[in-house]
Amino acid sequence: MRSVTYLDNNATTEIAPEVLDVMWPLLRDGYGNPSSSYALGRQAAAALESARGQVAALAGCREDEILFTSCGTESINTAIQSALAVDPDKKHIVTTAVEHSATIKLCEHLARRGYEITWLPVDGAGLLDLERLEAAIRPDTALVTLLWANNETGVLFPVHEIAEIAHKKKTFLHVDGVQAFGKLPLSLNDSGIHYLSMSGHKIHAPKGVGGLYVNRRAKFTPLLRGSQENARRGGTQNLASIAGFGKAAELAADHIGSRQVLDWRNAFEDHLLATVPGCEVNGDRTHRLPNTSNLTFEGVESEAALILLDEEGICCSAGSACTSGSIHPSHVLKAMGFSNERARGSLRFSFGRYNSAGDLARASEVVAAVVEKLRRLSPPGSPVLEHGK
Ligand code: PLP
């Protein structure tokens, strides 16, 4: 395969070599079912519980508060539907306009089933008005569900303050922590959060494994019924991937305090802001993941830029990975009040520890050259194709 500069770590990540080292022996020889009582099964169960300990350590919670699932999307679906099952008379959900499609699609489905959804707006920096959030919670609100870190802009919601509000208003709080887990220090034990979703493939583990934190005092109803995971998530566990997820969590803990990715991101962004006219950072620059840079390049179509960057071996994205291929401008940037044109001129670069300062220096030069080329081909005033407004 041709060498690539991978700047799309919020979409997915490369599997860490140490993670593969843990997975291979389990795939090859450690095929026991963790529920079997003979030695091969007991070894599998030990690997499973060791991974649970590693994930719990990174999440800052007890081991028995972690369930393994097949992905972040399953965790989100489980948490939301579990919270709704607690009191079937409560038919109101509070969420935000900038959620991942896993939450949006489920809430849209629930709306068709009679639930009322409040979609809280964000401001131009992607931030929430917490007074508005508090006012939106009613006696019939079953839960508040929102992101910790936005996958497109990296903007962080103040989940600890939100947890206090949810506590005061006596409602459940589910946090989509898929982008925060492994990138920010988490201490769920004393957070007041009831449920938090996470995903392996965002932290250098394979795709197809996720985790769900369920606070020990929160009521829980399984989505998949069966005996595994203490009857909280049926289905024989994906042992090798779960063990890989555990190892990835342990490795992430070693990197979480490091400024390296943050310094690379800032240098990349500073170079583009200084050299490319009409370049702006999208989203609040202070309350932001250290690895994410969402930039608008005035007058540039991001879909065209993606093609030219791909030719140069640079992987990044326009909008979120789950909606790319669609020509609609990002719902996150639209919710921030951007025009279609500005939203469509935006690219997301998301970095990881396998990048290097050299990679990023080259990438920032290439991005600047691509933007210049596209502007030459389509100077200001030439018609801009408006798709689907
Ligand atoms: N939530 C957020 C914020 C994400 O970025 C993603 C993945 O893109 C998901 C949920 C879904 O996770 P998974 O791909 O593991 O289903």
Coordinates of C-alpha atoms and ligand atoms in Angstrom, one line a residue:
M1 CA 0.0 0.0 0.0
R2 CA 1.2 3.5 -0.8
S3 CA 2.3 5.5 2.3
V4 CA -0.2 7.8 3.7
T5 CA -0.2 10.7 6.1
Y6 CA -3.2 9.8 8.3
L7 CA -4.9 12.9 9.7
D8 CA -8.3 11.4 10.3
N9 CA -7.9 9.9 13.8
N10 CA -11.4 11.0 14.9
A11 CA -12.8 8.7 12.1
T12 CA -10.7 5.7 13.2
T13 CA -7.2 4.9 14.3
E14 CA -4.4 2.6 13.3
I15 CA -4.2 -0.5 15.6
A16 CA -1.3 -0.2 18.0
P17 CA 1.4 -2.9 17.6
E18 CA 1.2 -3.7 21.3
V19 CA -2.6 -4.3 20.8
L20 CA -2.0 -6.7 17.9
D21 CA 0.5 -8.5 20.1
V22 CA -2.2 -9.1 22.7
M23 CA -4.8 -10.1 20.1
W24 CA -2.8 -12.6 18.0
P25 CA -2.3 -15.3 20.6
L26 CA -6.0 -15.1 21.6
L27 CA -7.2 -15.4 18.0
R28 CA -4.8 -18.3 17.3
D29 CA -4.8 -20.3 20.5
G30 CA -7.0 -18.6 23.1
Y31 CA -10.3 -19.5 21.5
G32 CA -12.0 -20.6 24.7
N33 CA -15.4 -19.2 25.5
P34 CA -15.1 -17.0 28.7
S35 CA -18.3 -18.7 30.0
S36 CA -16.8 -22.3 29.8
S37 CA -15.6 -23.7 33.0
Y38 CA -12.5 -25.7 31.8
A39 CA -9.0 -24.2 31.7
L40 CA -9.3 -22.8 28.2
G41 CA -12.5 -21.0 29.1
R42 CA -11.0 -19.8 32.4
Q43 CA -8.1 -18.3 30.6
A44 CA -10.5 -16.5 28.3
A45 CA -12.4 -15.2 31.3
A46 CA -9.2 -14.0 32.9
A47 CA -8.3 -12.1 29.7
L48 CA -11.8 -10.6 29.6
E49 CA -11.6 -9.4 33.2
S50 CA -8.1 -8.1 32.8
A51 CA -9.4 -5.9 29.9
R52 CA -12.3 -4.7 32.0
G53 CA -9.8 -3.6 34.7
Q54 CA -7.7 -1.7 32.1
V55 CA -10.8 0.1 30.6
A56 CA -12.1 0.9 34.1
A57 CA -8.7 2.3 35.1
L58 CA -8.8 4.7 32.2
A59 CA -12.4 5.6 32.8
G60 CA -11.8 6.1 36.5
C61 CA -14.6 3.8 37.7
R62 CA -15.2 0.3 39.2
E63 CA -14.7 -2.7 37.0
D64 CA -18.2 -3.9 37.5
E65 CA -19.4 -0.6 36.0
I66 CA -18.0 -1.5 32.5
L67 CA -19.9 -3.5 30.0
F68 CA -18.3 -4.6 26.7
T69 CA -20.4 -4.0 23.6
S70 CA -19.8 -4.2 19.8
C71 CA -19.2 -0.5 19.2
G72 CA -19.9 3.0 20.4
T73 CA -23.2 3.0 18.5
E74 CA -24.4 0.0 20.4
S75 CA -23.4 1.6 23.7
I76 CA -25.3 4.7 22.9
N77 CA -28.4 2.8 21.9
T78 CA -28.2 0.7 25.0
A79 CA -27.8 3.6 27.4
I80 CA -30.6 5.7 25.9
Q81 CA -33.0 2.8 25.7
S82 CA -32.1 1.7 29.2
A83 CA -32.8 5.1 30.7
L84 CA -36.1 5.3 28.9
A85 CA -37.2 1.9 30.3
V86 CA -36.9 3.2 33.9
D87 CA -40.2 5.2 33.7
P88 CA -42.2 4.5 30.6
D89 CA -44.4 7.5 31.4
K90 CA -41.5 9.9 30.8
K91 CA -41.6 10.7 27.1
H92 CA -39.2 13.6 26.8
I93 CA -35.5 13.6 25.9
V94 CA -33.1 16.5 25.9
T95 CA -30.2 16.3 23.5
T96 CA -28.3 18.7 21.2
A97 CA -28.2 19.7 17.6
V98 CA -24.6 18.6 17.1
E99 CA -24.7 14.9 18.2
H100 CA -23.2 12.0 16.3
S101 CA -25.6 10.2 13.9
A102 CA -25.9 7.3 16.4
T103 CA -27.8 9.6 18.8
I104 CA -29.6 11.6 16.1
K105 CA -31.0 8.6 14.3
L106 CA -32.2 6.9 17.5
C107 CA -33.8 10.1 18.7
E108 CA -35.5 10.6 15.4
H109 CA -36.8 7.0 15.6
L110 CA -38.0 7.6 19.1
A111 CA -39.8 10.8 18.0
R112 CA -41.7 8.7 15.5
R113 CA -42.6 6.4 18.5
G114 CA -44.2 9.3 20.5
Y115 CA -41.2 10.8 22.3
E116 CA -40.7 14.5 22.3
I117 CA -37.1 15.5 21.6
T118 CA -35.6 18.9 22.6
W119 CA -32.7 19.6 20.3
L120 CA -30.7 22.2 22.1
P121 CA -28.9 24.7 19.9
V122 CA -25.3 25.7 20.1
D123 CA -23.7 29.1 19.6
G124 CA -21.2 30.1 16.8
A125 CA -18.4 28.5 18.8
G126 CA -20.3 25.2 19.2
L127 CA -21.0 25.7 22.9
L128 CA -24.2 25.2 24.8
D129 CA -26.2 27.6 27.0
L130 CA -26.4 25.8 30.3
E131 CA -29.3 27.9 31.5
R132 CA -31.2 26.9 28.5
L133 CA -30.3 23.3 29.1
E134 CA -31.6 23.4 32.7
A135 CA -34.8 25.1 31.6
A136 CA -35.4 22.4 29.0
I137 CA -35.5 19.6 31.6
R138 CA -39.1 19.0 32.6
P139 CA -40.8 16.6 35.1
D140 CA -41.4 14.2 32.2
T141 CA -37.8 14.3 31.0
A142 CA -36.4 10.7 30.9
L143 CA -32.9 11.7 30.1
V144 CA -30.3 14.2 28.9
T145 CA -28.0 12.7 26.3
L146 CA -25.1 14.6 24.8
L147 CA -21.5 14.4 23.6
W148 CA -18.5 15.1 25.7
A149 CA -16.3 16.0 22.7
N150 CA -17.7 16.8 19.3
N151 CA -16.3 14.4 16.6
E152 CA -16.2 17.1 14.0
T153 CA -14.9 20.2 15.8
G154 CA -13.5 18.7 19.0
V155 CA -15.5 21.2 21.0
L156 CA -16.0 20.0 24.6
F157 CA -19.3 20.3 26.5
P158 CA -18.9 20.9 30.3
V159 CA -20.2 17.5 31.3
H160 CA -19.4 17.9 35.0
E161 CA -21.6 21.1 35.2
I162 CA -24.2 19.3 33.1
A163 CA -24.2 16.4 35.5
E164 CA -24.9 18.8 38.4
I165 CA -27.9 20.1 36.5
A166 CA -29.1 16.6 35.7
H167 CA -28.7 15.7 39.4
K168 CA -30.6 18.8 40.6
K169 CA -33.4 18.1 38.1
K170 CA -33.4 14.4 39.0
T171 CA -32.9 13.1 35.4
F172 CA -30.5 10.6 33.9
L173 CA -27.5 11.7 32.0
H174 CA -25.9 9.7 29.2
V175 CA -22.6 11.1 27.8
D176 CA -21.4 10.1 24.4
G177 CA -17.7 9.8 25.4
V178 CA -16.5 8.1 22.2
Q179 CA -14.1 11.0 21.3
A180 CA -13.2 11.9 24.9
F181 CA -12.3 8.5 26.1
G182 CA -8.5 8.0 25.8
K183 CA -7.9 11.7 24.9
L184 CA -9.0 13.4 28.2
P185 CA -8.5 12.3 31.8
L186 CA -11.8 10.8 33.0
S187 CA -12.8 10.2 36.6
L188 CA -16.3 8.8 36.2
N189 CA -16.5 7.6 39.8
D190 CA -17.3 11.1 41.1
S191 CA -18.7 12.6 38.0
G192 CA -22.5 12.2 38.5
I193 CA -22.7 10.8 35.0
H194 CA -25.0 7.8 34.8
Y195 CA -23.9 6.2 31.5
L196 CA -20.9 6.9 29.2
S197 CA -20.3 5.3 25.8
M198 CA -16.9 4.5 24.4
S199 CA -15.4 2.8 21.4
G200 CA -12.2 0.8 20.8
H201 CA -11.4 1.9 17.3
K202 CA -10.9 5.5 18.3
I203 CA -8.0 4.6 20.7
H204 CA -5.9 2.3 18.5
A205 CA -7.9 -0.9 19.2
P206 CA -9.8 -2.7 16.4
K207 CA -13.2 -1.8 15.1
G208 CA -16.2 -3.8 16.4
V209 CA -15.6 -3.3 20.2
G210 CA -17.0 -0.8 22.5
G211 CA -17.6 -0.1 26.2
L212 CA -20.4 1.3 28.3
Y213 CA -20.0 2.7 31.7
V214 CA -23.1 2.2 33.8
N215 CA -22.9 3.8 37.2
R216 CA -23.6 1.2 39.9
R217 CA -26.5 3.2 41.3
A218 CA -28.2 3.7 37.9
K219 CA -31.0 1.4 36.8
F220 CA -30.1 -0.7 33.8
T221 CA -32.1 -2.6 31.2
P222 CA -30.2 -4.6 28.6
L223 CA -30.6 -4.0 24.9
L224 CA -29.4 -7.5 24.0
R225 CA -30.7 -10.1 26.3
G226 CA -28.6 -13.1 27.3
S227 CA -26.5 -14.3 30.1
Q228 CA -23.1 -12.7 29.3
E229 CA -21.7 -9.6 31.0
N230 CA -23.8 -10.5 34.1
A231 CA -26.9 -10.6 31.9
R232 CA -26.4 -7.0 31.0
R233 CA -25.3 -7.6 27.4
G234 CA -26.0 -11.0 25.8
G235 CA -23.7 -12.4 23.2
T236 CA -20.4 -14.3 23.5
Q237 CA -17.8 -11.7 24.0
N238 CA -15.4 -10.7 21.1
L239 CA -12.5 -11.7 23.3
A240 CA -9.5 -10.8 21.2
S241 CA -10.9 -7.4 20.4
I242 CA -11.9 -6.7 24.0
A243 CA -8.4 -7.7 25.1
G244 CA -7.0 -5.3 22.5
F245 CA -9.3 -2.6 23.7
G246 CA -8.0 -3.2 27.3
K247 CA -4.4 -2.9 26.1
A248 CA -5.2 0.2 24.0
A249 CA -6.8 1.8 27.1
E250 CA -3.6 1.0 29.1
L251 CA -1.5 2.6 26.4
A252 CA -3.7 5.6 26.1
A253 CA -3.3 6.2 29.9
D254 CA 0.5 6.6 29.2
H255 CA -0.1 9.3 26.6
I256 CA -3.0 11.2 28.0
G257 CA -0.9 13.8 29.9
S258 CA 1.5 14.4 26.9
R259 CA 1.4 17.7 25.1
Q260 CA 2.9 16.2 21.9
V261 CA -0.3 15.9 19.8
L262 CA -1.5 19.3 21.1
D263 CA 1.8 20.9 20.1
W264 CA 1.6 19.3 16.6
R265 CA -2.0 20.4 16.2
N266 CA -1.2 24.0 17.2
A267 CA 1.8 24.2 14.9
F268 CA -0.2 22.8 12.0
E269 CA -3.0 25.3 12.6
D270 CA -0.7 28.2 13.2
H271 CA 1.1 27.6 9.9
L272 CA -2.2 27.5 7.9
L273 CA -3.6 30.5 9.7
A274 CA -0.5 32.5 9.0
T275 CA 0.0 31.5 5.4
V276 CA -3.5 30.9 3.9
P277 CA -5.7 34.0 3.6
G278 CA -9.4 33.3 4.4
C279 CA -8.5 30.4 6.8
E280 CA -10.4 30.2 10.1
V281 CA -10.7 27.7 13.0
N282 CA -14.2 26.4 13.5
G283 CA -15.3 25.9 17.1
D284 CA -14.2 27.2 20.5
R285 CA -10.4 27.1 20.6
T286 CA -10.1 26.8 24.4
H287 CA -12.6 24.1 25.1
R288 CA -11.4 21.7 22.5
L289 CA -9.9 18.2 22.2
P290 CA -6.1 18.5 21.8
N291 CA -6.0 16.5 18.6
T292 CA -8.7 18.1 16.4
S293 CA -8.6 21.0 14.0
N294 CA -11.6 22.0 12.0
L295 CA -10.7 24.7 9.5
T296 CA -12.7 26.7 6.9
F297 CA -10.9 27.8 3.7
E298 CA -13.0 30.5 2.2
G299 CA -14.2 29.9 -1.4
V300 CA -13.0 26.2 -1.4
E301 CA -15.2 23.2 -1.9
S302 CA -14.0 20.6 0.7
E303 CA -15.0 17.7 -1.5
A304 CA -12.6 18.9 -4.2
A305 CA -9.9 19.5 -1.6
L306 CA -10.3 16.0 -0.3
I307 CA -9.7 14.5 -3.8
L308 CA -6.5 16.5 -4.3
L309 CA -5.3 15.8 -0.8
D310 CA -6.0 12.1 -1.3
E311 CA -3.8 12.2 -4.4
E312 CA -1.0 13.5 -2.1
G313 CA -1.6 10.7 0.3
I314 CA -3.2 12.9 2.9
C315 CA -6.3 11.5 4.7
C316 CA -8.6 13.9 6.4
S317 CA -12.3 14.5 6.2
A318 CA -15.1 16.9 5.4
G319 CA -17.8 16.7 8.0
S320 CA -17.9 13.4 10.0
A321 CA -16.9 10.1 8.5
C322 CA -20.4 8.7 8.9
T323 CA -21.9 11.3 6.6
S324 CA -19.1 11.7 4.1
G325 CA -20.2 10.7 0.6
S326 CA -23.2 12.8 1.3
I327 CA -23.1 16.3 -0.3
H328 CA -25.0 17.9 2.6
P329 CA -23.0 20.4 4.6
S330 CA -22.1 19.3 8.1
H331 CA -25.1 19.5 10.5
V332 CA -22.6 20.5 13.3
L333 CA -21.3 23.5 11.4
K334 CA -24.8 24.4 10.2
A335 CA -26.0 24.3 13.9
M336 CA -23.2 26.7 14.6
G337 CA -24.8 29.2 12.2
F338 CA -22.5 28.7 9.3
S339 CA -23.7 29.4 5.8
N340 CA -23.8 26.4 3.4
E341 CA -20.8 27.8 1.6
R342 CA -18.7 28.2 4.8
A343 CA -19.7 24.8 6.0
R344 CA -18.8 23.2 2.7
G345 CA -15.4 24.9 2.7
S346 CA -14.4 23.1 6.0
L347 CA -12.0 20.3 6.5
R348 CA -11.4 18.3 9.7
F349 CA -7.9 17.2 10.6
S350 CA -7.5 14.9 13.6
F351 CA -4.1 13.9 14.8
G352 CA -2.8 11.0 16.8
R353 CA 0.4 9.7 18.4
Y354 CA 1.6 7.9 15.3
N355 CA 1.9 11.2 13.4
S356 CA 5.1 13.1 13.5
A357 CA 6.2 16.7 13.5
G358 CA 7.6 16.1 10.0
D359 CA 4.4 14.6 8.7
L360 CA 2.4 17.6 9.9
A361 CA 4.8 20.2 8.6
R362 CA 4.6 18.6 5.1
A363 CA 0.8 18.2 5.3
S364 CA 0.3 21.9 6.2
E365 CA 2.4 22.8 3.1
V366 CA 0.4 20.5 0.9
V367 CA -3.0 21.8 2.3
A368 CA -1.9 25.4 1.6
A369 CA -0.9 24.5 -2.0
V370 CA -4.2 22.6 -2.6
V371 CA -6.2 25.6 -1.3
E372 CA -4.3 27.9 -3.6
K373 CA -4.7 25.6 -6.6
L374 CA -8.5 25.3 -6.0
R375 CA -8.8 29.1 -5.7
R376 CA -7.0 29.6 -8.9
L377 CA -9.3 27.1 -10.7
S378 CA -12.4 28.7 -9.2
P379 CA -11.7 32.4 -8.5
P380 CA -14.1 34.5 -6.3
G381 CA -17.3 35.4 -8.1
S382 CA -17.5 32.1 -10.1
P383 CA -20.8 30.3 -9.5
V384 CA -20.8 28.1 -6.4
L385 CA -22.9 24.9 -6.8
E386 CA -25.6 25.0 -4.1
H387 CA -26.6 21.5 -3.2
G388 CA -29.8 20.8 -1.3
K389 CA -29.6 24.2 0.6
Ligands
PLP1 N1 -20.1 8.9 18.9 C1 -19.1 9.7 18.4 C2 -18.8 11.1 18.9 C3 -18.3 9.2 17.4 O1 -17.3 10.0 16.8 C4 -18.5 7.9 16.9 C5 -17.8 7.4 15.7 O2 -17.5 8.0 14.7 C6 -19.6 7.1 17.4 C7 -20.3 7.7 18.4 C8 -19.9 5.7 17.0 O3 -18.9 4.8 17.4 P1 -18.7 3.4 16.6 O4 -18.1 3.7 15.3 O5 -17.8 2.6 17.5 O6 -20.1 2.9 16.5

